[in-house]
Coordinates of C-alpha atoms and ligand atoms in Angstrom, one line a residue:
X1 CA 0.0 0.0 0.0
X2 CA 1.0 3.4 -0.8
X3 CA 2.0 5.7 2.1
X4 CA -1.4 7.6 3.6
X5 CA -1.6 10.8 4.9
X6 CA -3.9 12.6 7.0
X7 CA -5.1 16.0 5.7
X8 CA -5.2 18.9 7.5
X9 CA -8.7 19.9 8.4
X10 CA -8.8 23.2 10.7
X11 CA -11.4 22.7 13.3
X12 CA -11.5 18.8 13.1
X13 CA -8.1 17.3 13.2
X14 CA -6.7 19.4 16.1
X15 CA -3.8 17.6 18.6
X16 CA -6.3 15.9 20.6
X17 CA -7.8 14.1 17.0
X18 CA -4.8 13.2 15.8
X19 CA -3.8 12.0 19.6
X20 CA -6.6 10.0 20.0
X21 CA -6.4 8.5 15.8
X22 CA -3.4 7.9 16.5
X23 CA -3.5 5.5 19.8
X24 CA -6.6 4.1 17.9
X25 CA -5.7 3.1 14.7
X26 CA -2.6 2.4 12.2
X27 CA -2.0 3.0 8.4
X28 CA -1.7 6.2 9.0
X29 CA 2.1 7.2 8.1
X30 CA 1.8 11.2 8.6
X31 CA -0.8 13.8 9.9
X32 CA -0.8 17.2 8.8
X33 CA -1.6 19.7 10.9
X34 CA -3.9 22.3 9.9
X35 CA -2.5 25.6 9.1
X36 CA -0.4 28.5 11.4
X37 CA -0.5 31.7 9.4
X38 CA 2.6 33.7 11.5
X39 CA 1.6 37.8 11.5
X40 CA 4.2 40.4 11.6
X41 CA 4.6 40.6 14.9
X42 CA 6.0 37.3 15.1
X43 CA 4.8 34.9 17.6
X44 CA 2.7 32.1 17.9
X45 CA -0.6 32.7 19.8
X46 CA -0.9 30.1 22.5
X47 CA -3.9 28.0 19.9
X48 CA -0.9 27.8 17.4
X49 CA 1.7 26.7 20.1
X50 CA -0.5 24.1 21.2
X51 CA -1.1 23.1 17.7
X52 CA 2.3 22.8 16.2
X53 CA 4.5 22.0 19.6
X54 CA 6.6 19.2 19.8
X55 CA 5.6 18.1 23.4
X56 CA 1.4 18.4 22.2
X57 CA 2.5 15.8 19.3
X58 CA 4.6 13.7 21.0
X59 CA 4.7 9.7 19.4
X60 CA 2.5 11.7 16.5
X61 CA 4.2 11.4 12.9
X62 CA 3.1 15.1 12.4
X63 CA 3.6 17.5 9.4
X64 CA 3.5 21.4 10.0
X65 CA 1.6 23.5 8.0
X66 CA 2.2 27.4 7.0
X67 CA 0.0 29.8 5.2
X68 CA 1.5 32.9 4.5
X69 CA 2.1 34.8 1.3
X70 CA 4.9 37.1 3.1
X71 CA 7.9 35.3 2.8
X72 CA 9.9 36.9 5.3
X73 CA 7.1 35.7 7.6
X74 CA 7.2 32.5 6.0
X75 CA 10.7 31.8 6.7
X76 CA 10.2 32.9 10.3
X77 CA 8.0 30.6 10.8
X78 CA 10.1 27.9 9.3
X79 CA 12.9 28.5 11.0
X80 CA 10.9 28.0 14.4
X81 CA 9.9 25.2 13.1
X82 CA 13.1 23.6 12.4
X83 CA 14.3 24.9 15.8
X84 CA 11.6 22.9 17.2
X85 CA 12.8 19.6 15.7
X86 CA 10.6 19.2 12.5
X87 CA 11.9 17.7 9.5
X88 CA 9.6 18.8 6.4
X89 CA 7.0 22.0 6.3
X90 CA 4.1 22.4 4.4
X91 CA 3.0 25.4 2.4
X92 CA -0.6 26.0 1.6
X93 CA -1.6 27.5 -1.1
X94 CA -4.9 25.9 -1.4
X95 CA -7.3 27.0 0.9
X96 CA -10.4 28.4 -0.3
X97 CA -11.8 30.4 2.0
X98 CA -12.7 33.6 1.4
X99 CA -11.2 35.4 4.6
X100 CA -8.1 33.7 3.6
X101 CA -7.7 34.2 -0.6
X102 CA -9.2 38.1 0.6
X103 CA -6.0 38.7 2.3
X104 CA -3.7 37.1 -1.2
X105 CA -3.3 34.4 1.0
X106 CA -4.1 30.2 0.1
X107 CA -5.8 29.4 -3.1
X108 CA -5.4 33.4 -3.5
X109 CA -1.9 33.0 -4.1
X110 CA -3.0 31.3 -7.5
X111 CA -5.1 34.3 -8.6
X112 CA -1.0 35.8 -9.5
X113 CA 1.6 33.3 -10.6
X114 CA 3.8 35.9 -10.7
X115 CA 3.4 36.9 -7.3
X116 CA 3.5 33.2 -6.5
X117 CA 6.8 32.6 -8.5
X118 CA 8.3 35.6 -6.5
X119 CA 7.5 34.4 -2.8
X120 CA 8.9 30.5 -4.0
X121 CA 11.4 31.9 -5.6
X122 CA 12.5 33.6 -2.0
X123 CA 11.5 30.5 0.1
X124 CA 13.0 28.0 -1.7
X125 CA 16.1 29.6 -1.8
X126 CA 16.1 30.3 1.8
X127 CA 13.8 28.0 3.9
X128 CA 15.7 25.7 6.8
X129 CA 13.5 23.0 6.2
X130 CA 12.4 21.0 2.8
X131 CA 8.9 22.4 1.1
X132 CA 6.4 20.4 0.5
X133 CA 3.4 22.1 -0.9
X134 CA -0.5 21.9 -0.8
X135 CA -2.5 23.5 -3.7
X136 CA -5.4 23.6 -6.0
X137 CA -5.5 23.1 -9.6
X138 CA -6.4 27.1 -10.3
X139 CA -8.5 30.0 -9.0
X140 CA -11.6 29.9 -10.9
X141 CA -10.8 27.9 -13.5
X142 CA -9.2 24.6 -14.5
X143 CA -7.3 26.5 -17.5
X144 CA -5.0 28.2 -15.2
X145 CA -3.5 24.8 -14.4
X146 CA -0.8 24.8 -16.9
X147 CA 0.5 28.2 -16.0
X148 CA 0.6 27.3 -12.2
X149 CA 2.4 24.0 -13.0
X150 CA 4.7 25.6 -15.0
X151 CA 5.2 27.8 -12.2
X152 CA 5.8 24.9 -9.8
X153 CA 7.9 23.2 -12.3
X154 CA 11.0 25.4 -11.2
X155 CA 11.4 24.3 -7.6
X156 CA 12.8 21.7 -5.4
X157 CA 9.0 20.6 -4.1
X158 CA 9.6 17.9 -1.3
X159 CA 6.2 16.3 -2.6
X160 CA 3.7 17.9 -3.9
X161 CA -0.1 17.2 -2.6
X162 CA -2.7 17.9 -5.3
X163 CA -6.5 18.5 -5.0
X164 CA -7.4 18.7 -8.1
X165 CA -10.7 21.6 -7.6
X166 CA -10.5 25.0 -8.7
X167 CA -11.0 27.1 -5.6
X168 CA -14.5 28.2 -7.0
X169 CA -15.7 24.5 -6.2
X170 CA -14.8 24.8 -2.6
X171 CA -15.4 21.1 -1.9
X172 CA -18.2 20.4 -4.1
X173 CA -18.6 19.2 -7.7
X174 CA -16.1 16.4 -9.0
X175 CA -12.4 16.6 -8.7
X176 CA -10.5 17.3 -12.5
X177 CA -8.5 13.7 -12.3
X178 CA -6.9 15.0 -15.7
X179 CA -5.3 17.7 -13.7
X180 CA -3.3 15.5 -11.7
X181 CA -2.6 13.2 -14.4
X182 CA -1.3 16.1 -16.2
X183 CA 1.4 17.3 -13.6
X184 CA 3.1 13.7 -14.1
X185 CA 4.1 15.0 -17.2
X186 CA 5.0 18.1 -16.1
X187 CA 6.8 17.8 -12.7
X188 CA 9.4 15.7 -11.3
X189 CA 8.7 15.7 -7.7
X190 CA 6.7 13.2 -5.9
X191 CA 2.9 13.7 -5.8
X192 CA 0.5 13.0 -3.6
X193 CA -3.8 12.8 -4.9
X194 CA -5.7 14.2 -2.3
X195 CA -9.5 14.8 -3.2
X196 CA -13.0 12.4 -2.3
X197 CA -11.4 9.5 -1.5
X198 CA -13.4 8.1 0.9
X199 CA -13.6 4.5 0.5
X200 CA -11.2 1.8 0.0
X201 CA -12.9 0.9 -3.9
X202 CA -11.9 4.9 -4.5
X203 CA -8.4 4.7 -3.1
X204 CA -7.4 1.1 -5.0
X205 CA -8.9 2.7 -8.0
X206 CA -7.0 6.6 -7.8
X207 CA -4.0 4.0 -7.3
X208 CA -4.7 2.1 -10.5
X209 CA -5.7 4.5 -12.6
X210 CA -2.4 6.6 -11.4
X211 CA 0.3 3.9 -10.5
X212 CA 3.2 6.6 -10.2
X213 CA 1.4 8.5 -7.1
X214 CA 3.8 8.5 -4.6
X215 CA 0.9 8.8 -1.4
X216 CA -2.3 9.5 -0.6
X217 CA -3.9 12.5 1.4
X218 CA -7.5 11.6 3.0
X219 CA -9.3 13.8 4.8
X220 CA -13.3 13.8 5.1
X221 CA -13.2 9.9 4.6
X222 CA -10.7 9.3 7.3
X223 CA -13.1 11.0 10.1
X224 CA -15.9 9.6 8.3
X225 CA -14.2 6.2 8.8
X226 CA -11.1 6.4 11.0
X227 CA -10.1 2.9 10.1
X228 CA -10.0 3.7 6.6
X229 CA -6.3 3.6 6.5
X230 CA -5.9 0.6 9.0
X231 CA -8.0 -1.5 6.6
X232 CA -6.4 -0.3 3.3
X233 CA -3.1 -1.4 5.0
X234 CA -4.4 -5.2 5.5
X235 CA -5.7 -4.2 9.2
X236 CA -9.1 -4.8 10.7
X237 CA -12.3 -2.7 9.5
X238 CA -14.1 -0.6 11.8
X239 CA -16.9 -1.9 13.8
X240 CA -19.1 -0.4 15.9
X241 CA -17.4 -0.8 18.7
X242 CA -13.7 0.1 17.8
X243 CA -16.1 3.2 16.5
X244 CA -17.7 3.7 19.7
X245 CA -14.1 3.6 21.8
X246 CA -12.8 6.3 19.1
X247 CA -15.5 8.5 20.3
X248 CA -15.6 8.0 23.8
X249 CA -12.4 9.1 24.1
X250 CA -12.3 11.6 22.0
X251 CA -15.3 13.2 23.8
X252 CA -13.3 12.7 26.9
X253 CA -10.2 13.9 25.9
X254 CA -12.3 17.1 24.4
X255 CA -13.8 17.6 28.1
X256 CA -10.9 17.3 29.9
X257 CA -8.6 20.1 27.7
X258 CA -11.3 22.7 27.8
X259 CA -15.4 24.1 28.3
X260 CA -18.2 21.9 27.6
X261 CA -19.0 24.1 24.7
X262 CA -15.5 23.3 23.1
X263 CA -15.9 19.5 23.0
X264 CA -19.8 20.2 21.9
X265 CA -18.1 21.9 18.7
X266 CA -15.6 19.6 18.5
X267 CA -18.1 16.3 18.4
X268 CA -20.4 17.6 16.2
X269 CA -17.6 17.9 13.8
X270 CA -16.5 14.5 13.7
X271 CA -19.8 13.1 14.2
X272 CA -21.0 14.8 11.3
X273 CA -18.5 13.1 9.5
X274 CA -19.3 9.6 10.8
X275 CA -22.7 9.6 10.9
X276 CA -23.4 8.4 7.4
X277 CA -22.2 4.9 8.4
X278 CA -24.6 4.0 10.6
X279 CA -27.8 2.6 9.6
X280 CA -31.2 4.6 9.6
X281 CA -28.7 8.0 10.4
X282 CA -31.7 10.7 9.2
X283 CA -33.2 10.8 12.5
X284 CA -29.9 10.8 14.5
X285 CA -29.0 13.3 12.3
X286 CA -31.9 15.8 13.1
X287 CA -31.5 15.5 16.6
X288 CA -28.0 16.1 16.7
X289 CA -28.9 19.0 15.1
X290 CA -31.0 20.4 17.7
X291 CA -28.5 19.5 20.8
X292 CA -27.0 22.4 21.7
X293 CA -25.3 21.5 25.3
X294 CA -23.2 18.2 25.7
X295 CA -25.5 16.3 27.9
X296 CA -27.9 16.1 25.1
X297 CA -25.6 15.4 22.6
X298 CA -24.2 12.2 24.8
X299 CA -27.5 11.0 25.0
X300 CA -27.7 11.0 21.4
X301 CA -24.6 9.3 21.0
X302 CA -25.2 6.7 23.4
X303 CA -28.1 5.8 21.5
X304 CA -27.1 5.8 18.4
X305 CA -24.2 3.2 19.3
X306 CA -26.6 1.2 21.0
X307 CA -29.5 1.1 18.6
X308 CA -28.3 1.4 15.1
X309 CA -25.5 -0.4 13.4
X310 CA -23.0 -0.1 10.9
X311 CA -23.2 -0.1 7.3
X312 CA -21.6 -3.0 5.3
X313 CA -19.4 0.1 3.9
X314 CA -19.1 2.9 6.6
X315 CA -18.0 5.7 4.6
X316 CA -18.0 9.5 4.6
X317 CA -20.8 10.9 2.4
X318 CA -20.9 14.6 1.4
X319 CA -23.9 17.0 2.3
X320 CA -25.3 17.6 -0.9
X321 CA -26.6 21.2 0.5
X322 CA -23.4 21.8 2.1
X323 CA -20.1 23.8 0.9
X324 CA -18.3 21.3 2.8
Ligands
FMN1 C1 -13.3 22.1 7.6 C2 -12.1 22.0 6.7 C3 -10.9 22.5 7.1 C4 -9.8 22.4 6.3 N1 -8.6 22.9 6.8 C5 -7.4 22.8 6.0 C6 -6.2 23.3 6.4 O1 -6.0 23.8 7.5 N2 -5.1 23.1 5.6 C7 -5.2 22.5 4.3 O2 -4.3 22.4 3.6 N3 -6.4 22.0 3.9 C8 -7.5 22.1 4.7 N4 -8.7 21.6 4.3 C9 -8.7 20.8 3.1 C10 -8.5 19.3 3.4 O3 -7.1 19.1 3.9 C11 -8.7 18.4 2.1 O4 -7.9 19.0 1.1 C12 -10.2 18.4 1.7 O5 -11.0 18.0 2.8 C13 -10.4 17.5 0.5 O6 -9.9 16.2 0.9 P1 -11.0 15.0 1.2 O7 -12.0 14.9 0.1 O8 -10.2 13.8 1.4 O9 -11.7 15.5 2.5 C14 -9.9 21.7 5.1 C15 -11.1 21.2 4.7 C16 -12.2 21.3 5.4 C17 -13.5 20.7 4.9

């Protein structure tokens, strides 16, 4: 099996997630963590400390992620990391949200491939650590593709992950599998599919259909099914009661580290994510919904796990109505 990766999701796979995964489940050989974006005044709030310090992650394969589009800040950052022990950094220049790409910052970096061949052309030339990169496939449209791999094609990429949506998409519609096929041609640097990968049939086939990927990124389907990458590795498949000890501690680790509103956030998060492997999940789903302090949503939990089983393929499945 290829190597898997965990991706970065900001507000989902925090330290205690990738703790708790981690001491769960295997196959998993490195977890990103979601993105530090260093400001001028250089230092790292206490959230970001938390996030990216070596003592948090501890027994963790972790990855570090920076978003900047400053690259003096950028190489700050970097170098704090390095000092801190890490081995590899990740740049994203992916992220679609519109606080971010307002500020020229994520997928907004791809808006200017001039801009963006400035900033790597400063990072790369200075950065402690190797850079691997996160991006999209273009701004608003798959055409700018070529232009930003030609871009990309000029420097020493550690690996490079791919999800192949324009930022427009967000995380709807259907990945552009072309896209990635295309930067085989294009690039020499390992590459890495990330993009709606969410059950073990769609990993084998991404890994058929694209035999020189060097590792695969899951995100939504690896919450959705946390044993995804145990299984795809010859391990066991989740059942509803590795499930269910997942959760407990999670919700446990959740209320011990901070306010009962925290680990409400925190659960509804995941169990979003999980919910469409169980059986008969609508009316779960709804009352979820309404809980709005943690003894309710416990009770729902507890029921859930005790009435309703599994599918025969638990899997992550997107909201249709949703951006996400
Ligand atoms: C809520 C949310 C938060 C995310 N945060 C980050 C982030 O911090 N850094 C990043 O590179 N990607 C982030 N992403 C994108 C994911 O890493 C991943 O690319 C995306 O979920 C698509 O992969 P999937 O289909 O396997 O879930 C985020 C996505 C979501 C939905």
């Amino acid at each position: 099996m290829l190597p898997i990766y965990f991706a970065p999701l900001e507000g989902v796979t925090d330290t205690i997630f990738r703790r708790v995964h981690h001491a769960h489940f295997t196959g998993v050989t490195k977890y990103y963590i979601p993105f530090v974006s260093p400001t001028k005044n250089m230092f790292f709030t206490s959230r970001e400390l938390y996030a990216i310090s070596p003592e948090g992650n501890e027994g963790v394969p972790v990855v570090p992620q920076i978003m900047a589009k400053d690259a003096s800040l950028f190489l700050w950052c970097a170098q704090q990391l390095h000092d801190m022990g890490y081995t590899e950094v990740n740049l994203n220049i992916g992220c679609p949200s519109s606080t971010v790409t307002a500020k020229g910052k994520g997928s907004g970096m791809l808006r200017t491939p001039d801009v963006l061949a400035a900033f790597l052309d400063e990072i790369f030339g200075k950065s402690p650590l190797p850079v691997s990169v996160k991006t999209r496939i273009g701004y608003a449209s798959p055409d700018e593709w070529p232009r930003i791999l030609s871009v990309l094609s000029s420097y020493p990429i550690h690996e490079l992950t791919i999800h192949p949506r324009t930022r427009s998409q967000m995380y709807t519609g259907t990945p552009y599998r072309e896209c990635f096929d295309e930067a085989f041609n294009r690039l020499s640097c390992p590459l890495v599919y990330n993009g709606n990968l969410f059950t073990p049939e769609d990993c084998h086939s991404l890994i058929v259909a694209c035999p020189d990927t060097a590792a695969i990124m899951l995100g939504r389907g690896l919450i959705g099914n946390p044993a995804l990458a145990q299984s795809l590795n010859g391990g066991e498949n989740l059942t509803l009661a590795s499930l269910k000890r997942f959760h407990d501690d999670l919700l446990e680790a959740y209320l011990e580290r901070g306010p009962e509103n925290f680990a409400l956030i925190r659960m509804h998060a995941i169990m979003k994510h999980m919910l469409s492997g169980f059986t008969d999940n609508e009316k779960p789903r709804k009352q979820f919904r309404k809980a709005t302090r943690i003894s309710d949503y416990i009770e729902i939990a507890n029921r859930l796990f005790e009435c309703h089983e599994l599918t025969d393929n638990p899997h992550f499945l997107p909201d249709p109505s949703a951006i996400h």
